PDB file of C-alpha atoms in Angstrom:
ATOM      1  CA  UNK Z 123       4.470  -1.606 -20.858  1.00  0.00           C
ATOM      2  CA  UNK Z 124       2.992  -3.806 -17.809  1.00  0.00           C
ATOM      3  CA  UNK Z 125       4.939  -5.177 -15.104  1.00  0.00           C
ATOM      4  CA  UNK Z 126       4.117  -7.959 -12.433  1.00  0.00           C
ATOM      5  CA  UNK Z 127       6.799  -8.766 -10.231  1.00  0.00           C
ATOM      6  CA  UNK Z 128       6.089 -11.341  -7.312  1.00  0.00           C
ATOM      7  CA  UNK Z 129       8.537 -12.510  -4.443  1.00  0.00           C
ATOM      8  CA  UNK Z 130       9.638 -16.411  -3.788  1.00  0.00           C
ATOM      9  CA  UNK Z 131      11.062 -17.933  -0.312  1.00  0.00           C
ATOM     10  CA  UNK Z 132      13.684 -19.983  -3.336  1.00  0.00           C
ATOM     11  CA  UNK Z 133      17.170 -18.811  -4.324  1.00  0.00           C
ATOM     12  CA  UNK Z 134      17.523 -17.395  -7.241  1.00  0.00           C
ATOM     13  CA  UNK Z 135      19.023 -20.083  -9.400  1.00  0.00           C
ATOM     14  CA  UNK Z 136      15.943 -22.421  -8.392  1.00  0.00           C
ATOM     15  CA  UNK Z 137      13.785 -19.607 -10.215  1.00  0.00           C
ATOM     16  CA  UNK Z 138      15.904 -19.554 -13.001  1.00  0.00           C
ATOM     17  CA  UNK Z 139      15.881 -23.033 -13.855  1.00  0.00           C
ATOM     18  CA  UNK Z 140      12.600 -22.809 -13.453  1.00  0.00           C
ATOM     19  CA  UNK Z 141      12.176 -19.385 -17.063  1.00  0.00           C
ATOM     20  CA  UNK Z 142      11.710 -22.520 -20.032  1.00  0.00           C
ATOM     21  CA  UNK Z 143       8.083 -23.289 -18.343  1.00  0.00           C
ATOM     22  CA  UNK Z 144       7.330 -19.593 -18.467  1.00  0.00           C
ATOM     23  CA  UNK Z 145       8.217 -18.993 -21.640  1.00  0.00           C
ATOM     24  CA  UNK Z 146       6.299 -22.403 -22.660  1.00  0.00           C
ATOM     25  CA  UNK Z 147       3.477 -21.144 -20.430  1.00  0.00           C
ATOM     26  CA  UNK Z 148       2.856 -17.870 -22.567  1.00  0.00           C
ATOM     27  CA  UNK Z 149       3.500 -19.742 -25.696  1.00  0.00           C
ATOM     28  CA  UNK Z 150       7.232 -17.609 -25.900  1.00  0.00           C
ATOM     29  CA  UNK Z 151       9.282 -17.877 -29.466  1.00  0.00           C
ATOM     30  CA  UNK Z 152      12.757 -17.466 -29.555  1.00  0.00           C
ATOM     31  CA  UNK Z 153      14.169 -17.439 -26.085  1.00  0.00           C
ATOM     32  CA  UNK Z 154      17.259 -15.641 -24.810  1.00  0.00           C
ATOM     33  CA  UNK Z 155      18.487 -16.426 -22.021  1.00  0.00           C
ATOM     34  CA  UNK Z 156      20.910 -14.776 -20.320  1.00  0.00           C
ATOM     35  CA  UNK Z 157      22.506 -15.990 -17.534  1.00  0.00           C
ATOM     36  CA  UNK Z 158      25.276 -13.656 -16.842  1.00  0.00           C
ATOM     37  CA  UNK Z 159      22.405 -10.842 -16.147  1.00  0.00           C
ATOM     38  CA  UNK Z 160      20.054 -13.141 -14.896  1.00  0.00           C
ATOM     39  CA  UNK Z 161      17.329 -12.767 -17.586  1.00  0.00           C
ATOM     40  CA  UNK Z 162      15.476 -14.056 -20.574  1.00  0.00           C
ATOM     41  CA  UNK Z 163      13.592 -12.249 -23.745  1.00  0.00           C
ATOM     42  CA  UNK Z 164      11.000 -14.130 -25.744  1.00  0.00           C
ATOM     43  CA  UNK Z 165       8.042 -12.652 -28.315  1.00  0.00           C
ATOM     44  CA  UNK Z 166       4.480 -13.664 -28.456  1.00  0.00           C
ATOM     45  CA  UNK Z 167       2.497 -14.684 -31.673  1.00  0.00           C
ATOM     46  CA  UNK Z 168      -0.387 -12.719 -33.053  1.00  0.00           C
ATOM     47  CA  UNK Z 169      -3.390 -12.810 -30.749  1.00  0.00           C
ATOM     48  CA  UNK Z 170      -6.938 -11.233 -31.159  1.00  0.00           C
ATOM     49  CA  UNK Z 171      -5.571  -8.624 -28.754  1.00  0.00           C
ATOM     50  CA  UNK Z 172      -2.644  -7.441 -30.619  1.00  0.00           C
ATOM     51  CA  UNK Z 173       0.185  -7.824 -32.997  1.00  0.00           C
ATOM     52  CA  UNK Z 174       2.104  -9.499 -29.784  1.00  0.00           C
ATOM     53  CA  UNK Z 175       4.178  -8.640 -26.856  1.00  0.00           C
ATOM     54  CA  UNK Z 176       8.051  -9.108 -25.963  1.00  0.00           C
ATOM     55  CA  UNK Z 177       8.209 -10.305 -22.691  1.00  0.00           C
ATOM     56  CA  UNK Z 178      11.013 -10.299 -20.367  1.00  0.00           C
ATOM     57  CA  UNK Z 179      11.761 -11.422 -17.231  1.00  0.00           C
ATOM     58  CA  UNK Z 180      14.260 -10.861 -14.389  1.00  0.00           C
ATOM     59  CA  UNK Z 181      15.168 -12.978 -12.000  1.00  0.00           C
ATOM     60  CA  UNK Z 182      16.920 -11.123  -8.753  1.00  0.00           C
ATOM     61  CA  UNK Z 183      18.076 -11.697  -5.023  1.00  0.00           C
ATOM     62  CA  UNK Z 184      15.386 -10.251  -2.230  1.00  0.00           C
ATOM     63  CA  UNK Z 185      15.541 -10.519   1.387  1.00  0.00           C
ATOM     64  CA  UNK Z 186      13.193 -13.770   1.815  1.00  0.00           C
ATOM     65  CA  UNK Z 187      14.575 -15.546  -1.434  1.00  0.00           C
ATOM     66  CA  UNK Z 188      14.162 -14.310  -4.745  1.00  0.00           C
ATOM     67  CA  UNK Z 189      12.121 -12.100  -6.658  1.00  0.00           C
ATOM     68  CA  UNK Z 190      10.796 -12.639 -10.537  1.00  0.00           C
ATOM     69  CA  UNK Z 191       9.936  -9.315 -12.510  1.00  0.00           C
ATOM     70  CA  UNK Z 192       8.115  -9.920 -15.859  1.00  0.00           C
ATOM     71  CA  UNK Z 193       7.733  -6.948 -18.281  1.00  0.00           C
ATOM     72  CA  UNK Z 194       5.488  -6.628 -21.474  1.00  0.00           C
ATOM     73  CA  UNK Z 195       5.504  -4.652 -24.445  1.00  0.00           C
ATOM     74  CA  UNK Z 196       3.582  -4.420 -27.254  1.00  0.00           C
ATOM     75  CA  UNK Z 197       5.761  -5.031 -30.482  1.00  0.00           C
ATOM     76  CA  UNK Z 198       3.166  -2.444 -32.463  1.00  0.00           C
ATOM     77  CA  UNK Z 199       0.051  -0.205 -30.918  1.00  0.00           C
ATOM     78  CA  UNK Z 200      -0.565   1.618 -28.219  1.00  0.00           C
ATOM     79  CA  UNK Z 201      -3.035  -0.400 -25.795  1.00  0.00           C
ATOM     80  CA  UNK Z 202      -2.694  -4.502 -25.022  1.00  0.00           C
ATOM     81  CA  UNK Z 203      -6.559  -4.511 -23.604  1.00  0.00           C
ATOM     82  CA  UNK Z 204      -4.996  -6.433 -20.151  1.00  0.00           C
ATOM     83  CA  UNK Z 205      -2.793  -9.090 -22.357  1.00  0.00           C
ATOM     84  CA  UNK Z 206       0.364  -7.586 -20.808  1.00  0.00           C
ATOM     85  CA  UNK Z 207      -0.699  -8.334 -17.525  1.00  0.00           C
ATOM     86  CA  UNK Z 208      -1.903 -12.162 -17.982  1.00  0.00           C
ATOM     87  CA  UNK Z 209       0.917 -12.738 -20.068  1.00  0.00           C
ATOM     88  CA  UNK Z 210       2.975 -11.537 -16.728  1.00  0.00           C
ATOM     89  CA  UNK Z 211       0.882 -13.433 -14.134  1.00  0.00           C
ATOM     90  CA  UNK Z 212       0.918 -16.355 -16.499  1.00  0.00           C
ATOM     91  CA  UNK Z 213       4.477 -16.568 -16.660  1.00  0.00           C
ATOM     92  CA  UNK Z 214       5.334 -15.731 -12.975  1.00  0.00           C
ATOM     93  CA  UNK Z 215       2.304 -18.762 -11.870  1.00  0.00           C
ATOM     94  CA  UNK Z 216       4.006 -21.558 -14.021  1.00  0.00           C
ATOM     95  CA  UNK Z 217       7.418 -20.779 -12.855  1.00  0.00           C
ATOM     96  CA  UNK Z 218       5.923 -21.035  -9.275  1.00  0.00           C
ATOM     97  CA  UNK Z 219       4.560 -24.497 -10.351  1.00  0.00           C
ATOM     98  CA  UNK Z 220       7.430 -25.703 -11.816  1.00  0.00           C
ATOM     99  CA  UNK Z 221       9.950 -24.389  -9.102  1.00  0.00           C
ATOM    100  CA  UNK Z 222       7.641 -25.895  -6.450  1.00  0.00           C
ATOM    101  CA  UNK Z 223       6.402 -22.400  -4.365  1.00  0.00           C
ATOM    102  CA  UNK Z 224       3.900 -20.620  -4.173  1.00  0.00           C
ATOM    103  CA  UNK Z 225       4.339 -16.962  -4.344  1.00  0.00           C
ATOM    104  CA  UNK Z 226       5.128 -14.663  -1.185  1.00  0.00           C
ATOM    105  CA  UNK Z 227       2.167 -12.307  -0.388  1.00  0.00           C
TER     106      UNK Z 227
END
């Protein structure tokens, strides 16, 4: 499992609005969004890499805005060779885009 989690000086619900280009980014099938928790679920295809990832990501109040937590998983096999992690930084850099912000360093 990989997580990347990066901060945003946005509220929260301009990050969530923000999840469909992240899941679009990664190339995300069957969304779930959830916005009573404040989350969405999607799987990757087949890649040279592995047999794909589920990827979910958290969007959450911080003290300068909001904060975005992506976690991978490998859906079978034991190492994802880095994928988890551009698959997180992926997501989290088009939500930026599309919500406008860059992230908070």
């Amino acid at each position: 499992m990989t997580t990347v989690q990066q901060s945003f000086p946005v509220p929260p619900q301009v990050l969530w609005n923000a999840l469909p280009a992240g899941v679009t980014a990664i190339g995300g099938q069957g969304p779930f969004y959830d916005a009573q928790r404040g989350y969405v679920t999607c799987r990757t295809g087949m890649t040279f890499f592995s047999w794909g990832q589920v990827v979910t990501a958290m969007v959450s109040p911080a003290a300068q805005g909001s904060t975005i937590t992506v976690q991978t998983a490998l859906k079978f096999g034991v190492f994802d060779w880095g994928e988890g992690k551009r698959l997180g930084t992926r997501f989290a850099t088009a939500v930026a885009y599309a919500a406008g912000t860059a992230a908070l360093t």
